[in-house]
Amino acid sequence: MSTSSPTIEAATAKAVRVTREALIVELHDGRTVSVPVAWYPRLAHGSMKERQQWELIGPGIGIHWPALDEDISIDGLLKGAPSGESPESFNRWLSSRRSAANERLQPRKRPRAAGVKRRTHARLRR
């Protein structure tokens, strides 16, 4: 009796959904993989808008979130591997997001042209 060795192809993603609780990936071979968002701290700390802005890496061997600087491999998902990012790296990333958010919230000061006096509210009401 002879047996043939089936060719094993790498699993690839075709669609991705991220809810508040789960990362759900549909694979080309018909499987659907769902893992907790908490496994990936950058996804967990991202807004829903940032979570929805994903792109496939290559032919679907991974998923990339540009706004979150997060990459997740399909192979890692199938192995049940949560994020391997160190706490130090994650904290640096989180700190940089907070700094950038604070800068966006600060009012921007417009430079005055030379020789132009600042108007007061009293002068504007006249």
PDB file of N, CA, C and O in Angstrom, residues 19-96:
ATOM      1  N   THR A  19     -13.809  43.167  17.235  1.00  0.00           N
ATOM      2  CA  THR A  19     -14.882  43.677  18.085  1.00  0.00           C
ATOM      3  C   THR A  19     -14.243  44.195  19.365  1.00  0.00           C
ATOM      4  O   THR A  19     -13.022  44.180  19.504  1.00  0.00           O
ATOM      5  N   ARG A  20     -15.072  44.592  20.298  1.00  0.00           N
ATOM      6  CA  ARG A  20     -14.522  45.044  21.592  1.00  0.00           C
ATOM      7  C   ARG A  20     -13.795  43.914  22.311  1.00  0.00           C
ATOM      8  O   ARG A  20     -12.851  44.148  23.043  1.00  0.00           O
ATOM      9  N   GLU A  21     -14.243  42.691  22.085  1.00  0.00           N
ATOM     10  CA  GLU A  21     -13.719  41.548  22.828  1.00  0.00           C
ATOM     11  C   GLU A  21     -12.847  40.586  22.034  1.00  0.00           C
ATOM     12  O   GLU A  21     -12.063  39.856  22.625  1.00  0.00           O
ATOM     13  N   ALA A  22     -12.994  40.555  20.701  1.00  0.00           N
ATOM     14  CA  ALA A  22     -12.339  39.491  19.937  1.00  0.00           C
ATOM     15  C   ALA A  22     -11.733  39.980  18.616  1.00  0.00           C
ATOM     16  O   ALA A  22     -12.231  40.917  17.997  1.00  0.00           O
ATOM     17  N   LEU A  23     -10.675  39.288  18.222  1.00  0.00           N
ATOM     18  CA  LEU A  23     -10.090  39.400  16.886  1.00  0.00           C
ATOM     19  C   LEU A  23     -10.560  38.162  16.142  1.00  0.00           C
ATOM     20  O   LEU A  23     -10.318  37.032  16.583  1.00  0.00           O
ATOM     21  N   ILE A  24     -11.268  38.369  15.049  1.00  0.00           N
ATOM     22  CA  ILE A  24     -11.853  37.252  14.290  1.00  0.00           C
ATOM     23  C   ILE A  24     -11.273  37.284  12.882  1.00  0.00           C
ATOM     24  O   ILE A  24     -11.387  38.293  12.176  1.00  0.00           O
ATOM     25  N   VAL A  25     -10.636  36.180  12.497  1.00  0.00           N
ATOM     26  CA  VAL A  25      -9.967  36.117  11.194  1.00  0.00           C
ATOM     27  C   VAL A  25     -10.538  34.959  10.392  1.00  0.00           C
ATOM     28  O   VAL A  25     -10.554  33.819  10.860  1.00  0.00           O
ATOM     29  N   GLU A  26     -11.004  35.268   9.186  1.00  0.00           N
ATOM     30  CA  GLU A  26     -11.481  34.235   8.263  1.00  0.00           C
ATOM     31  C   GLU A  26     -10.306  33.841   7.369  1.00  0.00           C
ATOM     32  O   GLU A  26      -9.633  34.701   6.795  1.00  0.00           O
ATOM     33  N   LEU A  27     -10.083  32.541   7.257  1.00  0.00           N
ATOM     34  CA  LEU A  27      -8.974  32.032   6.451  1.00  0.00           C
ATOM     35  C   LEU A  27      -9.476  31.554   5.094  1.00  0.00           C
ATOM     36  O   LEU A  27     -10.654  31.207   4.933  1.00  0.00           O
ATOM     37  N   HIS A  28      -8.568  31.533   4.129  1.00  0.00           N
ATOM     38  CA  HIS A  28      -8.925  31.082   2.784  1.00  0.00           C
ATOM     39  C   HIS A  28      -9.379  29.623   2.750  1.00  0.00           C
ATOM     40  O   HIS A  28     -10.150  29.229   1.880  1.00  0.00           O
ATOM     41  N   ASP A  29      -8.914  28.815   3.705  1.00  0.00           N
ATOM     42  CA  ASP A  29      -9.281  27.392   3.696  1.00  0.00           C
ATOM     43  C   ASP A  29     -10.636  27.121   4.340  1.00  0.00           C
ATOM     44  O   ASP A  29     -11.044  25.977   4.506  1.00  0.00           O
ATOM     45  N   GLY A  30     -11.355  28.185   4.737  1.00  0.00           N
ATOM     46  CA  GLY A  30     -12.690  28.017   5.286  1.00  0.00           C
ATOM     47  C   GLY A  30     -12.782  28.103   6.798  1.00  0.00           C
ATOM     48  O   GLY A  30     -13.871  28.219   7.346  1.00  0.00           O
ATOM     49  N   ARG A  31     -11.656  28.064   7.478  1.00  0.00           N
ATOM     50  CA  ARG A  31     -11.685  28.165   8.936  1.00  0.00           C
ATOM     51  C   ARG A  31     -11.854  29.611   9.375  1.00  0.00           C
ATOM     52  O   ARG A  31     -11.491  30.541   8.661  1.00  0.00           O
ATOM     53  N   THR A  32     -12.387  29.771  10.586  1.00  0.00           N
ATOM     54  CA  THR A  32     -12.468  31.070  11.233  1.00  0.00           C
ATOM     55  C   THR A  32     -11.797  30.932  12.589  1.00  0.00           C
ATOM     56  O   THR A  32     -12.089  30.001  13.346  1.00  0.00           O
ATOM     57  N   VAL A  33     -10.877  31.846  12.874  1.00  0.00           N
ATOM     58  CA  VAL A  33     -10.141  31.826  14.127  1.00  0.00           C
ATOM     59  C   VAL A  33     -10.549  33.050  14.928  1.00  0.00           C
ATOM     60  O   VAL A  33     -10.589  34.161  14.401  1.00  0.00           O
ATOM     61  N   SER A  34     -10.859  32.853  16.208  1.00  0.00           N
ATOM     62  CA  SER A  34     -11.231  33.955  17.087  1.00  0.00           C
ATOM     63  C   SER A  34     -10.386  33.883  18.351  1.00  0.00           C
ATOM     64  O   SER A  34     -10.285  32.822  18.973  1.00  0.00           O
ATOM     65  N   VAL A  35      -9.770  35.022  18.693  1.00  0.00           N
ATOM     66  CA  VAL A  35      -8.952  35.097  19.905  1.00  0.00           C
ATOM     67  C   VAL A  35      -9.318  36.380  20.654  1.00  0.00           C
ATOM     68  O   VAL A  35      -9.805  37.334  20.056  1.00  0.00           O
ATOM     69  N   PRO A  36      -9.077  36.413  21.953  1.00  0.00           N
ATOM     70  CA  PRO A  36      -9.392  37.625  22.718  1.00  0.00           C
ATOM     71  C   PRO A  36      -8.518  38.807  22.294  1.00  0.00           C
ATOM     72  O   PRO A  36      -7.309  38.651  22.092  1.00  0.00           O
ATOM     73  N   VAL A  37      -9.113  39.977  22.182  1.00  0.00           N
ATOM     74  CA  VAL A  37      -8.348  41.196  21.878  1.00  0.00           C
ATOM     75  C   VAL A  37      -7.317  41.439  22.973  1.00  0.00           C
ATOM     76  O   VAL A  37      -6.235  41.963  22.710  1.00  0.00           O
ATOM     77  N   ALA A  38      -7.621  41.045  24.190  1.00  0.00           N
ATOM     78  CA  ALA A  38      -6.701  41.243  25.322  1.00  0.00           C
ATOM     79  C   ALA A  38      -5.350  40.575  25.097  1.00  0.00           C
ATOM     80  O   ALA A  38      -4.366  40.953  25.721  1.00  0.00           O
ATOM     81  N   TRP A  39      -5.280  39.594  24.210  1.00  0.00           N
ATOM     82  CA  TRP A  39      -3.998  38.960  23.893  1.00  0.00           C
ATOM     83  C   TRP A  39      -3.037  39.929  23.220  1.00  0.00           C
ATOM     84  O   TRP A  39      -1.839  39.695  23.201  1.00  0.00           O
ATOM     85  N   TYR A  40      -3.575  40.978  22.644  1.00  0.00           N
ATOM     86  CA  TYR A  40      -2.771  41.949  21.889  1.00  0.00           C
ATOM     87  C   TYR A  40      -3.010  43.336  22.478  1.00  0.00           C
ATOM     88  O   TYR A  40      -3.943  44.038  22.081  1.00  0.00           O
ATOM     89  N   PRO A  41      -2.180  43.760  23.437  1.00  0.00           N
ATOM     90  CA  PRO A  41      -2.413  45.022  24.147  1.00  0.00           C
ATOM     91  C   PRO A  41      -2.559  46.245  23.242  1.00  0.00           C
ATOM     92  O   PRO A  41      -3.340  47.137  23.541  1.00  0.00           O
ATOM     93  N   ARG A  42      -1.840  46.287  22.124  1.00  0.00           N
ATOM     94  CA  ARG A  42      -1.982  47.450  21.250  1.00  0.00           C
ATOM     95  C   ARG A  42      -3.376  47.498  20.635  1.00  0.00           C
ATOM     96  O   ARG A  42      -3.964  48.566  20.527  1.00  0.00           O
ATOM     97  N   LEU A  43      -3.901  46.355  20.257  1.00  0.00           N
ATOM     98  CA  LEU A  43      -5.281  46.316  19.759  1.00  0.00           C
ATOM     99  C   LEU A  43      -6.255  46.688  20.878  1.00  0.00           C
ATOM    100  O   LEU A  43      -7.209  47.426  20.658  1.00  0.00           O
ATOM    101  N   ALA A  44      -6.006  46.167  22.064  1.00  0.00           N
ATOM    102  CA  ALA A  44      -6.890  46.433  23.195  1.00  0.00           C
ATOM    103  C   ALA A  44      -6.929  47.924  23.530  1.00  0.00           C
ATOM    104  O   ALA A  44      -7.964  48.438  23.940  1.00  0.00           O
ATOM    105  N   HIS A  45      -5.817  48.635  23.349  1.00  0.00           N
ATOM    106  CA  HIS A  45      -5.759  50.063  23.658  1.00  0.00           C
ATOM    107  C   HIS A  45      -6.115  50.944  22.461  1.00  0.00           C
ATOM    108  O   HIS A  45      -6.202  52.161  22.599  1.00  0.00           O
ATOM    109  N   GLY A  46      -6.326  50.346  21.307  1.00  0.00           N
ATOM    110  CA  GLY A  46      -6.677  51.122  20.125  1.00  0.00           C
ATOM    111  C   GLY A  46      -8.155  51.458  20.097  1.00  0.00           C
ATOM    112  O   GLY A  46      -8.979  50.764  20.697  1.00  0.00           O
ATOM    113  N   SER A  47      -8.477  52.522  19.397  1.00  0.00           N
ATOM    114  CA  SER A  47      -9.889  52.882  19.230  1.00  0.00           C
ATOM    115  C   SER A  47     -10.530  51.902  18.239  1.00  0.00           C
ATOM    116  O   SER A  47      -9.837  51.204  17.499  1.00  0.00           O
ATOM    117  N   MET A  48     -11.840  51.891  18.205  1.00  0.00           N
ATOM    118  CA  MET A  48     -12.526  51.021  17.243  1.00  0.00           C
ATOM    119  C   MET A  48     -12.153  51.427  15.819  1.00  0.00           C
ATOM    120  O   MET A  48     -11.986  50.562  14.961  1.00  0.00           O
ATOM    121  N   LYS A  49     -11.997  52.714  15.579  1.00  0.00           N
ATOM    122  CA  LYS A  49     -11.603  53.180  14.247  1.00  0.00           C
ATOM    123  C   LYS A  49     -10.220  52.638  13.888  1.00  0.00           C
ATOM    124  O   LYS A  49     -10.003  52.153  12.779  1.00  0.00           O
ATOM    125  N   GLU A  50      -9.275  52.703  14.817  1.00  0.00           N
ATOM    126  CA  GLU A  50      -7.924  52.190  14.561  1.00  0.00           C
ATOM    127  C   GLU A  50      -7.943  50.677  14.352  1.00  0.00           C
ATOM    128  O   GLU A  50      -7.210  50.156  13.520  1.00  0.00           O
ATOM    129  N   ARG A  51      -8.786  49.978  15.090  1.00  0.00           N
ATOM    130  CA  ARG A  51      -8.881  48.522  14.957  1.00  0.00           C
ATOM    131  C   ARG A  51      -9.423  48.115  13.591  1.00  0.00           C
ATOM    132  O   ARG A  51      -9.100  47.050  13.085  1.00  0.00           O
ATOM    133  N   GLN A  52     -10.266  48.950  13.006  1.00  0.00           N
ATOM    134  CA  GLN A  52     -10.877  48.617  11.709  1.00  0.00           C
ATOM    135  C   GLN A  52      -9.947  48.912  10.539  1.00  0.00           C
ATOM    136  O   GLN A  52     -10.215  48.489   9.424  1.00  0.00           O
ATOM    137  N   GLN A  53      -8.874  49.635  10.768  1.00  0.00           N
ATOM    138  CA  GLN A  53      -7.950  50.004   9.688  1.00  0.00           C
ATOM    139  C   GLN A  53      -6.781  49.014   9.648  1.00  0.00           C
ATOM    140  O   GLN A  53      -5.698  49.295  10.133  1.00  0.00           O
ATOM    141  N   TRP A  54      -7.031  47.873   9.068  1.00  0.00           N
ATOM    142  CA  TRP A  54      -6.031  46.818   8.972  1.00  0.00           C
ATOM    143  C   TRP A  54      -5.718  46.556   7.509  1.00  0.00           C
ATOM    144  O   TRP A  54      -6.460  46.938   6.619  1.00  0.00           O
ATOM    145  N   GLU A  55      -4.591  45.900   7.280  1.00  0.00           N
ATOM    146  CA  GLU A  55      -4.228  45.464   5.929  1.00  0.00           C
ATOM    147  C   GLU A  55      -3.541  44.118   6.033  1.00  0.00           C
ATOM    148  O   GLU A  55      -2.910  43.808   7.046  1.00  0.00           O
ATOM    149  N   LEU A  56      -3.711  43.310   4.997  1.00  0.00           N
ATOM    150  CA  LEU A  56      -3.060  42.005   4.993  1.00  0.00           C
ATOM    151  C   LEU A  56      -1.589  42.173   4.630  1.00  0.00           C
ATOM    152  O   LEU A  56      -1.234  43.023   3.819  1.00  0.00           O
ATOM    153  N   ILE A  57      -0.771  41.349   5.234  1.00  0.00           N
ATOM    154  CA  ILE A  57       0.657  41.317   4.923  1.00  0.00           C
ATOM    155  C   ILE A  57       0.852  40.259   3.849  1.00  0.00           C
ATOM    156  O   ILE A  57       0.455  39.105   4.022  1.00  0.00           O
ATOM    157  N   GLY A  58       1.456  40.677   2.744  1.00  0.00           N
ATOM    158  CA  GLY A  58       1.691  39.749   1.635  1.00  0.00           C
ATOM    159  C   GLY A  58       0.402  39.102   1.178  1.00  0.00           C
ATOM    160  O   GLY A  58      -0.630  39.752   1.063  1.00  0.00           O
ATOM    161  N   PRO A  59       0.438  37.789   0.947  1.00  0.00           N
ATOM    162  CA  PRO A  59      -0.762  37.089   0.470  1.00  0.00           C
ATOM    163  C   PRO A  59      -1.720  36.704   1.601  1.00  0.00           C
ATOM    164  O   PRO A  59      -2.525  35.806   1.447  1.00  0.00           O
ATOM    165  N   GLY A  60      -1.593  37.371   2.763  1.00  0.00           N
ATOM    166  CA  GLY A  60      -2.475  37.055   3.889  1.00  0.00           C
ATOM    167  C   GLY A  60      -1.784  36.263   4.982  1.00  0.00           C
ATOM    168  O   GLY A  60      -2.446  35.663   5.820  1.00  0.00           O
ATOM    169  N   ILE A  61      -0.441  36.289   5.016  1.00  0.00           N
ATOM    170  CA  ILE A  61       0.289  35.542   6.050  1.00  0.00           C
ATOM    171  C   ILE A  61       0.275  36.262   7.394  1.00  0.00           C
ATOM    172  O   ILE A  61       0.668  35.706   8.405  1.00  0.00           O
ATOM    173  N   GLY A  62      -0.206  37.510   7.375  1.00  0.00           N
ATOM    174  CA  GLY A  62      -0.285  38.284   8.604  1.00  0.00           C
ATOM    175  C   GLY A  62      -1.216  39.459   8.421  1.00  0.00           C
ATOM    176  O   GLY A  62      -1.725  39.720   7.329  1.00  0.00           O
ATOM    177  N   ILE A  63      -1.425  40.183   9.519  1.00  0.00           N
ATOM    178  CA  ILE A  63      -2.299  41.357   9.523  1.00  0.00           C
ATOM    179  C   ILE A  63      -1.509  42.506  10.129  1.00  0.00           C
ATOM    180  O   ILE A  63      -0.817  42.325  11.146  1.00  0.00           O
ATOM    181  N   HIS A  64      -1.648  43.684   9.530  1.00  0.00           N
ATOM    182  CA  HIS A  64      -0.941  44.868  10.006  1.00  0.00           C
ATOM    183  C   HIS A  64      -1.946  45.975  10.291  1.00  0.00           C
ATOM    184  O   HIS A  64      -2.852  46.206   9.494  1.00  0.00           O
ATOM    185  N   TRP A  65      -1.796  46.639  11.432  1.00  0.00           N
ATOM    186  CA  TRP A  65      -2.592  47.804  11.802  1.00  0.00           C
ATOM    187  C   TRP A  65      -1.643  49.001  11.814  1.00  0.00           C
ATOM    188  O   TRP A  65      -0.901  49.198  12.783  1.00  0.00           O
ATOM    189  N   PRO A  66      -1.648  49.828  10.752  1.00  0.00           N
ATOM    190  CA  PRO A  66      -0.708  50.944  10.660  1.00  0.00           C
ATOM    191  C   PRO A  66      -0.801  51.936  11.820  1.00  0.00           C
ATOM    192  O   PRO A  66       0.225  52.355  12.354  1.00  0.00           O
ATOM    193  N   ALA A  67      -2.000  52.302  12.221  1.00  0.00           N
ATOM    194  CA  ALA A  67      -2.160  53.303  13.280  1.00  0.00           C
ATOM    195  C   ALA A  67      -1.701  52.792  14.639  1.00  0.00           C
ATOM    196  O   ALA A  67      -1.364  53.579  15.521  1.00  0.00           O
ATOM    197  N   LEU A  68      -1.674  51.477  14.807  1.00  0.00           N
ATOM    198  CA  LEU A  68      -1.283  50.884  16.086  1.00  0.00           C
ATOM    199  C   LEU A  68       0.115  50.278  16.049  1.00  0.00           C
ATOM    200  O   LEU A  68       0.607  49.803  17.072  1.00  0.00           O
ATOM    201  N   ASP A  69       0.728  50.276  14.878  1.00  0.00           N
ATOM    202  CA  ASP A  69       2.041  49.658  14.683  1.00  0.00           C
ATOM    203  C   ASP A  69       2.030  48.220  15.212  1.00  0.00           C
ATOM    204  O   ASP A  69       2.912  47.799  15.945  1.00  0.00           O
ATOM    205  N   GLU A  70       0.990  47.486  14.843  1.00  0.00           N
ATOM    206  CA  GLU A  70       0.802  46.102  15.302  1.00  0.00           C
ATOM    207  C   GLU A  70       0.810  45.158  14.116  1.00  0.00           C
ATOM    208  O   GLU A  70       0.198  45.444  13.084  1.00  0.00           O
ATOM    209  N   ASP A  71       1.522  44.057  14.250  1.00  0.00           N
ATOM    210  CA  ASP A  71       1.561  43.001  13.246  1.00  0.00           C
ATOM    211  C   ASP A  71       1.276  41.679  13.942  1.00  0.00           C
ATOM    212  O   ASP A  71       1.890  41.374  14.967  1.00  0.00           O
ATOM    213  N   ILE A  72       0.366  40.899  13.366  1.00  0.00           N
ATOM    214  CA  ILE A  72       0.030  39.590  13.923  1.00  0.00           C
ATOM    215  C   ILE A  72       0.103  38.572  12.792  1.00  0.00           C
ATOM    216  O   ILE A  72      -0.514  38.750  11.744  1.00  0.00           O
ATOM    217  N   SER A  73       0.852  37.508  13.022  1.00  0.00           N
ATOM    218  CA  SER A  73       0.976  36.464  11.998  1.00  0.00           C
ATOM    219  C   SER A  73      -0.169  35.470  12.124  1.00  0.00           C
ATOM    220  O   SER A  73      -0.651  35.185  13.228  1.00  0.00           O
ATOM    221  N   ILE A  74      -0.583  34.946  10.992  1.00  0.00           N
ATOM    222  CA  ILE A  74      -1.635  33.916  10.992  1.00  0.00           C
ATOM    223  C   ILE A  74      -1.108  32.658  11.656  1.00  0.00           C
ATOM    224  O   ILE A  74      -1.816  31.992  12.413  1.00  0.00           O
ATOM    225  N   ASP A  75       0.139  32.339  11.410  1.00  0.00           N
ATOM    226  CA  ASP A  75       0.755  31.177  12.052  1.00  0.00           C
ATOM    227  C   ASP A  75       0.682  31.305  13.578  1.00  0.00           C
ATOM    228  O   ASP A  75       0.337  30.351  14.273  1.00  0.00           O
ATOM    229  N   GLY A  76       0.980  32.488  14.101  1.00  0.00           N
ATOM    230  CA  GLY A  76       0.903  32.723  15.544  1.00  0.00           C
ATOM    231  C   GLY A  76      -0.513  32.566  16.073  1.00  0.00           C
ATOM    232  O   GLY A  76      -0.724  32.011  17.153  1.00  0.00           O
ATOM    233  N   LEU A  77      -1.486  33.075  15.306  1.00  0.00           N
ATOM    234  CA  LEU A  77      -2.893  32.912  15.715  1.00  0.00           C
ATOM    235  C   LEU A  77      -3.267  31.439  15.828  1.00  0.00           C
ATOM    236  O   LEU A  77      -3.900  31.017  16.793  1.00  0.00           O
ATOM    237  N   LEU A  78      -2.872  30.661  14.800  1.00  0.00           N
ATOM    238  CA  LEU A  78      -3.216  29.233  14.796  1.00  0.00           C
ATOM    239  C   LEU A  78      -2.516  28.465  15.910  1.00  0.00           C
ATOM    240  O   LEU A  78      -3.031  27.455  16.395  1.00  0.00           O
ATOM    241  N   LYS A  79      -1.362  28.950  16.331  1.00  0.00           N
ATOM    242  CA  LYS A  79      -0.645  28.308  17.441  1.00  0.00           C
ATOM    243  C   LYS A  79      -1.175  28.758  18.801  1.00  0.00           C
ATOM    244  O   LYS A  79      -0.760  28.237  19.828  1.00  0.00           O
ATOM    245  N   GLY A  80      -2.072  29.747  18.785  1.00  0.00           N
ATOM    246  CA  GLY A  80      -2.621  30.246  20.046  1.00  0.00           C
ATOM    247  C   GLY A  80      -1.645  31.117  20.797  1.00  0.00           C
ATOM    248  O   GLY A  80      -1.693  31.182  22.029  1.00  0.00           O
ATOM    249  N   ALA A  81      -0.776  31.800  20.076  1.00  0.00           N
ATOM    250  CA  ALA A  81       0.262  32.614  20.705  1.00  0.00           C
ATOM    251  C   ALA A  81      -0.191  34.062  20.887  1.00  0.00           C
ATOM    252  O   ALA A  81      -0.454  34.750  19.915  1.00  0.00           O
ATOM    253  N   PRO A  82      -0.289  34.528  22.131  1.00  0.00           N
ATOM    254  CA  PRO A  82      -0.600  35.942  22.350  1.00  0.00           C
ATOM    255  C   PRO A  82       0.606  36.809  21.999  1.00  0.00           C
ATOM    256  O   PRO A  82       1.674  36.297  21.634  1.00  0.00           O
ATOM    257  N   SER A  83       0.465  38.097  22.128  1.00  0.00           N
ATOM    258  CA  SER A  83       1.547  39.028  21.800  1.00  0.00           C
ATOM    259  C   SER A  83       2.820  38.663  22.543  1.00  0.00           C
ATOM    260  O   SER A  83       2.800  38.348  23.728  1.00  0.00           O
ATOM    261  N   GLY A  84       3.929  38.740  21.839  1.00  0.00           N
ATOM    262  CA  GLY A  84       5.217  38.470  22.456  1.00  0.00           C
ATOM    263  C   GLY A  84       5.951  39.742  22.816  1.00  0.00           C
ATOM    264  O   GLY A  84       7.117  39.709  23.197  1.00  0.00           O
ATOM    265  N   GLU A  85       5.256  40.886  22.715  1.00  0.00           N
ATOM    266  CA  GLU A  85       5.899  42.168  23.008  1.00  0.00           C
ATOM    267  C   GLU A  85       6.216  42.271  24.493  1.00  0.00           C
ATOM    268  O   GLU A  85       5.405  41.924  25.343  1.00  0.00           O
ATOM    269  N   SER A  86       7.401  42.783  24.793  1.00  0.00           N
ATOM    270  CA  SER A  86       7.802  42.929  26.193  1.00  0.00           C
ATOM    271  C   SER A  86       7.006  44.056  26.851  1.00  0.00           C
ATOM    272  O   SER A  86       6.576  45.004  26.176  1.00  0.00           O
ATOM    273  N   PRO A  87       6.817  43.981  28.161  1.00  0.00           N
ATOM    274  CA  PRO A  87       6.115  45.063  28.861  1.00  0.00           C
ATOM    275  C   PRO A  87       6.801  46.420  28.678  1.00  0.00           C
ATOM    276  O   PRO A  87       6.142  47.440  28.553  1.00  0.00           O
ATOM    277  N   GLU A  88       8.127  46.418  28.629  1.00  0.00           N
ATOM    278  CA  GLU A  88       8.863  47.666  28.452  1.00  0.00           C
ATOM    279  C   GLU A  88       8.554  48.295  27.098  1.00  0.00           C
ATOM    280  O   GLU A  88       8.318  49.492  26.991  1.00  0.00           O
ATOM    281  N   SER A  89       8.552  47.478  26.060  1.00  0.00           N
ATOM    282  CA  SER A  89       8.250  47.967  24.720  1.00  0.00           C
ATOM    283  C   SER A  89       6.822  48.490  24.642  1.00  0.00           C
ATOM    284  O   SER A  89       6.569  49.563  24.084  1.00  0.00           O
ATOM    285  N   PHE A  90       5.889  47.746  25.212  1.00  0.00           N
ATOM    286  CA  PHE A  90       4.493  48.179  25.196  1.00  0.00           C
ATOM    287  C   PHE A  90       4.322  49.492  25.948  1.00  0.00           C
ATOM    288  O   PHE A  90       3.631  50.399  25.485  1.00  0.00           O
ATOM    289  N   ASN A  91       4.968  49.633  27.104  1.00  0.00           N
ATOM    290  CA  ASN A  91       4.841  50.864  27.883  1.00  0.00           C
ATOM    291  C   ASN A  91       5.432  52.062  27.151  1.00  0.00           C
ATOM    292  O   ASN A  91       4.887  53.162  27.235  1.00  0.00           O
ATOM    293  N   ARG A  92       6.533  51.857  26.424  1.00  0.00           N
ATOM    294  CA  ARG A  92       7.100  52.950  25.607  1.00  0.00           C
ATOM    295  C   ARG A  92       6.098  53.372  24.537  1.00  0.00           C
ATOM    296  O   ARG A  92       5.885  54.552  24.298  1.00  0.00           O
ATOM    297  N   TRP A  93       5.481  52.379  23.869  1.00  0.00           N
ATOM    298  CA  TRP A  93       4.502  52.668  22.830  1.00  0.00           C
ATOM    299  C   TRP A  93       3.301  53.417  23.417  1.00  0.00           C
ATOM    300  O   TRP A  93       2.848  54.411  22.874  1.00  0.00           O
ATOM    301  N   LEU A  94       2.809  52.937  24.552  1.00  0.00           N
ATOM    302  CA  LEU A  94       1.653  53.557  25.197  1.00  0.00           C
ATOM    303  C   LEU A  94       1.980  54.988  25.609  1.00  0.00           C
ATOM    304  O   LEU A  94       1.171  55.904  25.415  1.00  0.00           O
ATOM    305  N   SER A  95       3.156  55.200  26.139  1.00  0.00           N
ATOM    306  CA  SER A  95       3.587  56.540  26.536  1.00  0.00           C
ATOM    307  C   SER A  95       3.666  57.477  25.334  1.00  0.00           C
ATOM    308  O   SER A  95       3.255  58.633  25.403  1.00  0.00           O
ATOM    309  N   SER A  96       4.166  56.981  24.207  1.00  0.00           N
ATOM    310  CA  SER A  96       4.264  57.817  23.006  1.00  0.00           C
ATOM    311  C   SER A  96       2.873  58.173  22.486  1.00  0.00           C
ATOM    312  O   SER A  96       2.662  59.267  21.974  1.00  0.00           O
TER     313      SER A  96
END
